[in-house]
Coordinates of C-alpha atoms and ligand atoms in Angstrom, one line a residue:
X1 CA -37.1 7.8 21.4
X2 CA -34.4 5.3 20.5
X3 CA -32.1 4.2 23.4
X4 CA -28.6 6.1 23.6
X5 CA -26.0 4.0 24.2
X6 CA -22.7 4.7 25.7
X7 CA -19.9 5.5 23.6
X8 CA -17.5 3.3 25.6
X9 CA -19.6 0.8 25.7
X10 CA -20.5 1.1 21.5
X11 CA -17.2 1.1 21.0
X12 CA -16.4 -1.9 23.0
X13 CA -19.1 -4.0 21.3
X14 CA -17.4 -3.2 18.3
X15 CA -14.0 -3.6 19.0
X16 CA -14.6 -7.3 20.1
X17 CA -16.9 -8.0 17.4
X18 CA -13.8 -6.8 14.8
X19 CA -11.7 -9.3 16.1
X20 CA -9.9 -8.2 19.3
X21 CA -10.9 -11.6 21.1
X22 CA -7.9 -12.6 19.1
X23 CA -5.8 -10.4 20.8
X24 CA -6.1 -12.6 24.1
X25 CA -4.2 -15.6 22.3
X26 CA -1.4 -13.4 21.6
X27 CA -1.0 -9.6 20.5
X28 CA 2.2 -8.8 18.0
X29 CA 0.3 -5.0 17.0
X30 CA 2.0 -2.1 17.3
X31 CA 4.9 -3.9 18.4
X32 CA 8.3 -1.0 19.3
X33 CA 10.8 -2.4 16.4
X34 CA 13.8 -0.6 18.0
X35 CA 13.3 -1.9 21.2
X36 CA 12.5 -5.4 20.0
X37 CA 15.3 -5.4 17.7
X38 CA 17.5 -4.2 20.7
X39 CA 16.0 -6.9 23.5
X40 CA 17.1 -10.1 21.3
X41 CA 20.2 -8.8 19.6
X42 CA 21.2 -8.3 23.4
X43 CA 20.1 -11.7 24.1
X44 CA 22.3 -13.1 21.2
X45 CA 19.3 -13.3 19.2
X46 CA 19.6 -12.1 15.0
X47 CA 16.1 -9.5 15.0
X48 CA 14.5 -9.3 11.3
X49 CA 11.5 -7.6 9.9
X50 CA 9.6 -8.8 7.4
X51 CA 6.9 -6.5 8.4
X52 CA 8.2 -2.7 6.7
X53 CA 8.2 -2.0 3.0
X54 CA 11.6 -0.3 2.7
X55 CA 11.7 -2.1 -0.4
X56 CA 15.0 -0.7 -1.3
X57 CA 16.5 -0.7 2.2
X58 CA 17.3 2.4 1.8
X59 CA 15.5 3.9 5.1
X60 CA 18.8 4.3 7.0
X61 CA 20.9 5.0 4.1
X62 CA 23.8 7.7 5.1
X63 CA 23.0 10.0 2.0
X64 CA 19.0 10.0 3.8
X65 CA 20.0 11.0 6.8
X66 CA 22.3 13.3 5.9
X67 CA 20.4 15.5 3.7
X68 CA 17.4 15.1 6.0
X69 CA 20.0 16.9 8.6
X70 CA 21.0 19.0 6.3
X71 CA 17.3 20.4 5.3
X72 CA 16.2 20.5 9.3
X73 CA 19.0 22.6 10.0
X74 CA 18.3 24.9 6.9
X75 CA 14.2 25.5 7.2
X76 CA 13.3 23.7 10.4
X77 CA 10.9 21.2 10.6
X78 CA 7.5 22.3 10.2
X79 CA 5.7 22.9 7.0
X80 CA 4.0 26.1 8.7
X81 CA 0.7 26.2 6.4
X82 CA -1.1 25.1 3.2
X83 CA 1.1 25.7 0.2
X84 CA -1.7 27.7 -1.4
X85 CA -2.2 30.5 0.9
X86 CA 0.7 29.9 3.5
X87 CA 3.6 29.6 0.8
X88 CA 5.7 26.8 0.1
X89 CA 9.5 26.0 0.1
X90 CA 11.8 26.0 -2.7
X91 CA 12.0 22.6 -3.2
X92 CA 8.3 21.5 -3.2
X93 CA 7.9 21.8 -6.8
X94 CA 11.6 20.8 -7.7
X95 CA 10.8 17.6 -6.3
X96 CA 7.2 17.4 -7.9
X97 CA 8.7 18.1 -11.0
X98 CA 11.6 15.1 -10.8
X99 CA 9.0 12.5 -9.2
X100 CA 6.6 13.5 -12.6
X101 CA 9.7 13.3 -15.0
X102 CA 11.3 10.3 -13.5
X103 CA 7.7 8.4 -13.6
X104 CA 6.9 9.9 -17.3
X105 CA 4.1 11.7 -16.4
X106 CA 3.9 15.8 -16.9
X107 CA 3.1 16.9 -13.4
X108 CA 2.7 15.9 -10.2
X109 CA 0.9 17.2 -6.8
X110 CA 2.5 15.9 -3.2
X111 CA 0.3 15.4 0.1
X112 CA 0.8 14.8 3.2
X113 CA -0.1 11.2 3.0
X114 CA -0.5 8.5 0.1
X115 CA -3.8 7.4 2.0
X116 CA -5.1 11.5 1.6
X117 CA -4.1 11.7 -2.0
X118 CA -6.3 8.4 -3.0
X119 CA -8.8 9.9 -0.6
X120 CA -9.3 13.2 -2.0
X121 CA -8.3 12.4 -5.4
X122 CA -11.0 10.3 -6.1
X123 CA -13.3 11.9 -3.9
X124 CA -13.0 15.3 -6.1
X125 CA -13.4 14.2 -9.5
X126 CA -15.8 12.1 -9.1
X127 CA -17.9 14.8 -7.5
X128 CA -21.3 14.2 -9.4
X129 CA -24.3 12.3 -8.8
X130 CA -24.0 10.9 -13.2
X131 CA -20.2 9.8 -12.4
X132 CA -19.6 6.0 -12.1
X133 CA -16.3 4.5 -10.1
X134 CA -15.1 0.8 -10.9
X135 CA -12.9 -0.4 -8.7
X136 CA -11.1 -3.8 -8.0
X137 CA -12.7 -5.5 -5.1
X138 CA -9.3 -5.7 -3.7
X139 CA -9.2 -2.0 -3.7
X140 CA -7.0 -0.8 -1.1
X141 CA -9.0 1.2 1.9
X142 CA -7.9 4.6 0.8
X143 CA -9.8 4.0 -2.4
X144 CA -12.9 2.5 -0.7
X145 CA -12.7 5.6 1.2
X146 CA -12.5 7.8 -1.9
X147 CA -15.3 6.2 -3.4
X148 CA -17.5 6.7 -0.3
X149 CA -16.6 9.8 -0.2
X150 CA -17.4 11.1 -3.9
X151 CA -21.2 11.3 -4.9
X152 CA -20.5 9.1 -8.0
X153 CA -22.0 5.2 -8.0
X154 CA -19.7 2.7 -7.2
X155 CA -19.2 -0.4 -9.0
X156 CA -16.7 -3.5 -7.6
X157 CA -15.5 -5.8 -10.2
X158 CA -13.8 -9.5 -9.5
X159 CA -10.4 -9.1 -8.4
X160 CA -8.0 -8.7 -12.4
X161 CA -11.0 -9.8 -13.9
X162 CA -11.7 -7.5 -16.8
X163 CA -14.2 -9.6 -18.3
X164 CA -16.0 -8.8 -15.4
X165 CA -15.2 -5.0 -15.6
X166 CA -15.6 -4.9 -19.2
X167 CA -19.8 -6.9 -18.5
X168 CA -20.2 -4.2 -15.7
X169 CA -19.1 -1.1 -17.9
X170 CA -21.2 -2.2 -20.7
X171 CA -24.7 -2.4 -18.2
X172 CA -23.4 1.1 -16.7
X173 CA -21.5 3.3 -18.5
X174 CA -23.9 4.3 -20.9
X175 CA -26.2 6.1 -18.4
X176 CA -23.2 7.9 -16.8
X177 CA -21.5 11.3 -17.2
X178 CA -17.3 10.4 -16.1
X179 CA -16.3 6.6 -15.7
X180 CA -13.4 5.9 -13.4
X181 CA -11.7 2.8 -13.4
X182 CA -9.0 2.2 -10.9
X183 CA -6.6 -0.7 -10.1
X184 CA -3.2 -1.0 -8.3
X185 CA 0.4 -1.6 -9.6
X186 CA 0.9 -4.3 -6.9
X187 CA -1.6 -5.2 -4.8
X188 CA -0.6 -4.8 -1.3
X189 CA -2.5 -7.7 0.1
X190 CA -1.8 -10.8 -2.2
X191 CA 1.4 -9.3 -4.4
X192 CA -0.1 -9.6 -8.0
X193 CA -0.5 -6.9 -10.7
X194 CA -2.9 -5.4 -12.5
X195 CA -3.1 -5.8 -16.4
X196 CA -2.3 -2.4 -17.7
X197 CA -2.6 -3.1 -21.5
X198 CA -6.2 -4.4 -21.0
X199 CA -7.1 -1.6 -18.8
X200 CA -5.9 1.0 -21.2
X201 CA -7.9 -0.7 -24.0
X202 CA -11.0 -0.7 -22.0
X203 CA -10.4 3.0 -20.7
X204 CA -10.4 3.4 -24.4
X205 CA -13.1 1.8 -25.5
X206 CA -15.4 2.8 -22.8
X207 CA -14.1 6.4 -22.9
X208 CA -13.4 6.0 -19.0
X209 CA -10.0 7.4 -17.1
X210 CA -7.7 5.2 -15.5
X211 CA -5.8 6.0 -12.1
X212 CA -3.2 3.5 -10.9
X213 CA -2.3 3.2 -7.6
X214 CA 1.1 2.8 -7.5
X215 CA 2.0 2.6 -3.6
X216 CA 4.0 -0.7 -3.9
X217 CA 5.6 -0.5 -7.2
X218 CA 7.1 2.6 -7.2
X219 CA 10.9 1.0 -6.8
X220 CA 10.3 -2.6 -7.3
X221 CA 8.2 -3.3 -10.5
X222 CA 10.7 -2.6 -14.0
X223 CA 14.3 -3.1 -14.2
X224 CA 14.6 0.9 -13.6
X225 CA 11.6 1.4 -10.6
X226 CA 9.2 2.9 -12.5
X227 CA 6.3 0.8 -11.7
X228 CA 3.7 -1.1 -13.3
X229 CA 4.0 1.1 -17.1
X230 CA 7.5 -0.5 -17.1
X231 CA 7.1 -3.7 -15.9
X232 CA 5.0 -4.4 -19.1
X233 CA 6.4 -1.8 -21.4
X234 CA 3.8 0.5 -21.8
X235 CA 4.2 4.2 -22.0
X236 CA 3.1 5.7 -18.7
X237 CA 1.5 9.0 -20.0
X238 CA -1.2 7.1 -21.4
X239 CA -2.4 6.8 -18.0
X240 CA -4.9 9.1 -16.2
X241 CA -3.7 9.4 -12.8
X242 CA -1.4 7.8 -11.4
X243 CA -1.1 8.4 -7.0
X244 CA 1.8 6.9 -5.7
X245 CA 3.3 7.3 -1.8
X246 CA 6.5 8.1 -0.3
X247 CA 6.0 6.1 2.4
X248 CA 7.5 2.6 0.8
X249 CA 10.6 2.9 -1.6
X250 CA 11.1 6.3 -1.0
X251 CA 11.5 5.5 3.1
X252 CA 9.3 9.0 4.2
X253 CA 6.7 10.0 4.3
X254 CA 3.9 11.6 2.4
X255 CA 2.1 11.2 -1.1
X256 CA 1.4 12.4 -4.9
X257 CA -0.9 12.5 -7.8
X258 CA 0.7 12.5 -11.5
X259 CA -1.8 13.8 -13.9
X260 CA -1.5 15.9 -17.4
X261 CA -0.3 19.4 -16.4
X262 CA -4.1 21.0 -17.2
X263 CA -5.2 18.4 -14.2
X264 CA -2.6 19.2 -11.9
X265 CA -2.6 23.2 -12.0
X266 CA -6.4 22.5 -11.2
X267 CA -5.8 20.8 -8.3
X268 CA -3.1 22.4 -7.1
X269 CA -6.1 25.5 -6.9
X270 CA -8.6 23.2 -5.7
X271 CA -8.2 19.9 -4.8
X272 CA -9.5 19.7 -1.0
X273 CA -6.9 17.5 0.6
X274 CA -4.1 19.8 -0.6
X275 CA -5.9 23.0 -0.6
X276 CA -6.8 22.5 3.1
X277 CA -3.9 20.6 4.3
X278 CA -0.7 21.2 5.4
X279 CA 2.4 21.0 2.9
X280 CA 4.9 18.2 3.4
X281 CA 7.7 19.6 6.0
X282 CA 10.8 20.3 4.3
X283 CA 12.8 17.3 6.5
X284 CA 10.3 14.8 4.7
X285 CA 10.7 16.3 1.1
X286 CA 14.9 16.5 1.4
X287 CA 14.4 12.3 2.6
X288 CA 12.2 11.5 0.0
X289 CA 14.4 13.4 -3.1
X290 CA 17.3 11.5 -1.5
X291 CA 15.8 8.5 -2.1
X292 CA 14.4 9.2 -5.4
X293 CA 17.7 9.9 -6.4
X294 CA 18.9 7.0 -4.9
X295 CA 17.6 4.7 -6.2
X296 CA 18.6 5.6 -9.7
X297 CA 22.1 5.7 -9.0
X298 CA 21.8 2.6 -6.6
X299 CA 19.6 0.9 -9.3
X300 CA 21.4 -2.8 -8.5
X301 CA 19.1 -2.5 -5.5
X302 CA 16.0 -3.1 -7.7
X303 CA 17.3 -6.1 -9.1
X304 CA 18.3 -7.5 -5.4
X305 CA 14.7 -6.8 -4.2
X306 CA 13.3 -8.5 -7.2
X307 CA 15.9 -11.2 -6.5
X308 CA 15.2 -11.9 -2.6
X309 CA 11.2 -11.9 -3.1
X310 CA 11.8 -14.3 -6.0
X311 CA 13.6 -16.3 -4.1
X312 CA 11.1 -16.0 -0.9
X313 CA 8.6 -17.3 -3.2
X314 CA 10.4 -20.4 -4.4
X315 CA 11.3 -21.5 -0.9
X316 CA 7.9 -20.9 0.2
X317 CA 6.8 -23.5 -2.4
X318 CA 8.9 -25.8 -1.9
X319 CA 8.1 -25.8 2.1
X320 CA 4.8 -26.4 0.9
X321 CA 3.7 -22.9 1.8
X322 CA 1.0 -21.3 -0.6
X323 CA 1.6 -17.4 -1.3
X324 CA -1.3 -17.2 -3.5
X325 CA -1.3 -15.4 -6.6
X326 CA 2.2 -13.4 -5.7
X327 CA 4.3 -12.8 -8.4
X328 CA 7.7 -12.8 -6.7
X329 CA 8.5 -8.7 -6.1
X330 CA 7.8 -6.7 -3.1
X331 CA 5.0 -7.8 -1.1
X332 CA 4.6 -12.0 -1.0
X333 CA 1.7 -13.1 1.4
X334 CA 1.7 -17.2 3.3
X335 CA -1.8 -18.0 3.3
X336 CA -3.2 -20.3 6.4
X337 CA -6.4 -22.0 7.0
X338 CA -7.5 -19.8 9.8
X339 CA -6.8 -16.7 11.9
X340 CA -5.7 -19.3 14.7
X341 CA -3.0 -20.8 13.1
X342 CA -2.0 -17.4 11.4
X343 CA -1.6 -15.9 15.1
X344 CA 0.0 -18.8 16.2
X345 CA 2.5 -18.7 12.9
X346 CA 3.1 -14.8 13.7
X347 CA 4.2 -15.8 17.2
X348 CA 5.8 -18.4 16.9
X349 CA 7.8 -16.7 14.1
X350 CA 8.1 -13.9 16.5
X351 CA 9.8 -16.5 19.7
X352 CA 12.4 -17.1 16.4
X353 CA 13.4 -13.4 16.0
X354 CA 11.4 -12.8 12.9
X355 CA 8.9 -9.9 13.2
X356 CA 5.4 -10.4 10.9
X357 CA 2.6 -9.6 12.6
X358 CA -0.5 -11.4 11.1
X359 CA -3.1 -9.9 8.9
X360 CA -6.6 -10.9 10.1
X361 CA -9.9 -9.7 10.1
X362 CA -9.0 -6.5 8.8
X363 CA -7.5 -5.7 5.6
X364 CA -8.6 -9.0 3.9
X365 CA -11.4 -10.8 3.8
X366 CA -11.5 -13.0 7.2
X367 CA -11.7 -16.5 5.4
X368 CA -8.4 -15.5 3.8
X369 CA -5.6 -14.3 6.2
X370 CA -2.1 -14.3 5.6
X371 CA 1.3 -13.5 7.4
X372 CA 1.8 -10.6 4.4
X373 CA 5.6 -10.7 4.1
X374 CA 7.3 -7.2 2.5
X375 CA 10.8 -8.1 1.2
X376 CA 13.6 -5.8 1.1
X377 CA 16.9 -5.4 -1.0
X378 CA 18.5 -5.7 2.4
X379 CA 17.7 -8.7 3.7
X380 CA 20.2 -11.7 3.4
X381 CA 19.2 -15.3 1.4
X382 CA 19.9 -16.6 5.0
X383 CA 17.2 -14.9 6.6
X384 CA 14.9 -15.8 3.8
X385 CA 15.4 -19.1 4.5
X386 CA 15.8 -18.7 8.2
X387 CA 12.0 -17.6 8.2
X388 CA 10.8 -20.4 5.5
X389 CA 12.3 -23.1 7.6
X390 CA 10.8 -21.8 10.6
X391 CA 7.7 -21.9 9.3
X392 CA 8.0 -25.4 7.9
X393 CA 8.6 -26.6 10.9
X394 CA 6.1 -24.9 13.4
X395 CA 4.7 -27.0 15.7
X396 CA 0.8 -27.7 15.1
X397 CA -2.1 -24.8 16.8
X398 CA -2.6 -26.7 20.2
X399 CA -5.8 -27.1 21.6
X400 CA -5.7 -24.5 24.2
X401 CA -4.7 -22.2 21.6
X402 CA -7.9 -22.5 20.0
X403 CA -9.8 -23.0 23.1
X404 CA -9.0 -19.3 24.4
X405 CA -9.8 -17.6 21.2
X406 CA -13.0 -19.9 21.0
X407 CA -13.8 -18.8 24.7
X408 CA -12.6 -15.2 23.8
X409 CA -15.4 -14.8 20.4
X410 CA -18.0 -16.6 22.5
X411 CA -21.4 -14.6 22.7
X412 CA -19.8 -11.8 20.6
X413 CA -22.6 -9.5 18.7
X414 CA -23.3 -6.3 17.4
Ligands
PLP1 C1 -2.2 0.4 -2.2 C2 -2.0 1.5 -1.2 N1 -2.3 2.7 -1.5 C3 -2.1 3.8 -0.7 C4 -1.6 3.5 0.6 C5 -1.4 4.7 1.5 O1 -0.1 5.1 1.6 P1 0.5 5.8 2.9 O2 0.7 4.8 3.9 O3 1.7 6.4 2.5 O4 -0.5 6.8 3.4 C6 -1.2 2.3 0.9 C7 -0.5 2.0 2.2 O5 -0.1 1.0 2.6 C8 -1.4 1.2 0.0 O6 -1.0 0.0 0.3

């Protein structure tokens, strides 16, 4: 019989061996915002994040609030069931129906999360054993997770390399029933884009579908916030699917999946993470439409966001910083050499009143992290250059620093 081990004690193991010896040199997770925020303004200290993607700074925006009030005092908070068989409100499919007309796209389903809806999008369609998945390697874990999750193959190819996708399709796609391809708008990690022209001409040729994720562009890529299909002027209903959250620009909560009307009245019947889900609550929804709207009549914000995270790129160069290969819009990543001096950058930033808690070990691959900065239409070019400078002139990783982490990861296995 094979030796049970101890679930504390598994998890332990694993909990070091996924980087937590780290957490000895300094810890900056799951930091409380408020109450930082509060502790150094009421030390005469100026508190900034860097580390929330309210793109459009929009999350406290009066209007928000209001009609978030306004819908809590109307239907309450709770969504009460699963739209199918529980009911919904009347403003579920008002809402679907504006987020699916503003983006271009004939219909759209909402969930209670954007993770959920790349989950159990992929997850359903590519339900059969002859169904194939390609997938960035830079995927972001929701997609990983849909792929695992689906009975399909799955199929990585080089990070925007289509060459690569284009070899891989032509070994595979012959031999399979459905092709998927799937890419991101922005990807969240390092701030590029995918090329949607190419991928449309290889969905095309290969007779594949294409679903774009687009989490972080919704609000920051095109002059008008309609993501990557703008950005470089194609026409959106050419894509598949396109899932997309409420959780960034629109400063809520929850997610959606655009589709042709035929493939969104069949998931609205069937689609696993809707059908046995809750609905959004009606609080979220009201937030969300706010923003929406928002942000159209608000549009200068768009140009401001695109304006600060150009201009966090450009002072990042010439600090000699290296973002990578960020193009300048929401999400702009500083690489280091090491997960030592990207702790020591996170707290040093931190000592300064600048909140970026380090990416490391998880999320990227470990020879590559990165203080992964989100910029917003609201922050100032003085705090942009506030945090630059302070970087630029962080004092080197000390000794001891590394010596404790060193200590820390010593005799750590699986
Ligand atoms: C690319 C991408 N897709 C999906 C998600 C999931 O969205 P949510 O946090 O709203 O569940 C994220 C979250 O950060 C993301 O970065």
């Amino acid at each position: 019989m094979t030796k049970h081990t101890n679930l504390s004690d598994y998890a332990s193991r694993r909990f070091r061996f996924a980087g937590n010896a780290l957490l000895k040199f300094s810890d900056p997770f799951f930091a409380q915002i408020d109450k930082l925020k509060n502790d150094f303004e009421s030390a005469g200290t100026h508190f900034v994040s860097f580390a929330n993607y309210d793109y459009l700074g929009l999350s406290s925006h009066p209007r928000i609030v209001e009609e978030a009030k306004r819908e809590l005092d109307r239907l309450g908070v709770g969504a009460l069931a699963s739209r199918l068989v529980g009911g919904e409100r009347s403003t579920h499919r008002p809402f679907e129906a504006e987020i699916a007309q503003f983006l271009g796209m004939e219909s759209a389903l909402t969930l209670v999360s954007g993770y959920l809806a790349n989950v159990t999008t992929i997850a359903w369609l590519m339900s059969g054993k002859r169904d194939i998945i390609f997938m960035d390697e830079l995927a972001h874990n929701s997609i990983v997770a849909g792929a695992d999750g689906a009975q399909a193959e799955v199929v990585k190819f080089r990070h925007n390399d289509y060459d690569h996708l284009e070899h891989l399709l032509q070994k595979r796609r012959e031999n399979h029933r459905n092709a998927l391809i799937v890419a991101e708008g922005i990807y969240s990690m390092d701030g590029d884009v995918a090329d949607l022209p190419r991928l449309l001409e290889i969905r095309d040729r290969y007779q594949a579908w294409l679903m774009v994720d687009e989490a972080h562009s919704l609000g920051v890529l095109g002059e008008t916030g309609r993501g990557l299909a703008e950005f470089q002027g194609v026409d959106p209903s050419r894509i598949d699917l396109i899932v997309g959250t409420m959780s960034k620009t629109l400063a809520s909560c929850g997610g959606y999946v655009c589709a042709k009307k035929p493939v969104i009245d069949w998931f609205r019947y069937t689609l696993p993470g809707f059908v046995y889900s809750v609905g959004l609550s009606p609080v979220i929804l009201a937030s969300a439409r706010a923003a929406l709207r928002l942000m159209q009549e608000e549009s200068w914000r768009i140009g401001k966001l695109a304006k600060n995270a150009e201009f966090f790129r450009d002072a990042a160069h010439e600090a000699g910083l290296s973002t990578g290969p960020a193009i300048g819009r929401g999400v702009v990543p500083i690489l280091f050499q090491d997960s030592v001096e990207t702790m020591w950058a996170s707290k040093h930033l931190l000592e300064k009143g600048f909140y970026v808690p380090p990416i490391v070990q998880i999320g990227v691959p470990k020879d590559q992290p990165r203080l992964r900065f989100f910029l917003s239409a609201n922050h100032t070019e003085a705090e942009i250059l506030g945090v630059i400078h302070a970087l630029r002139d962080m004092p080197p990783v000390t000794a001891e620093a590394h010596e404790i982490v060193a200590a820390a990861m010593a005799g750590v296995s699986l």
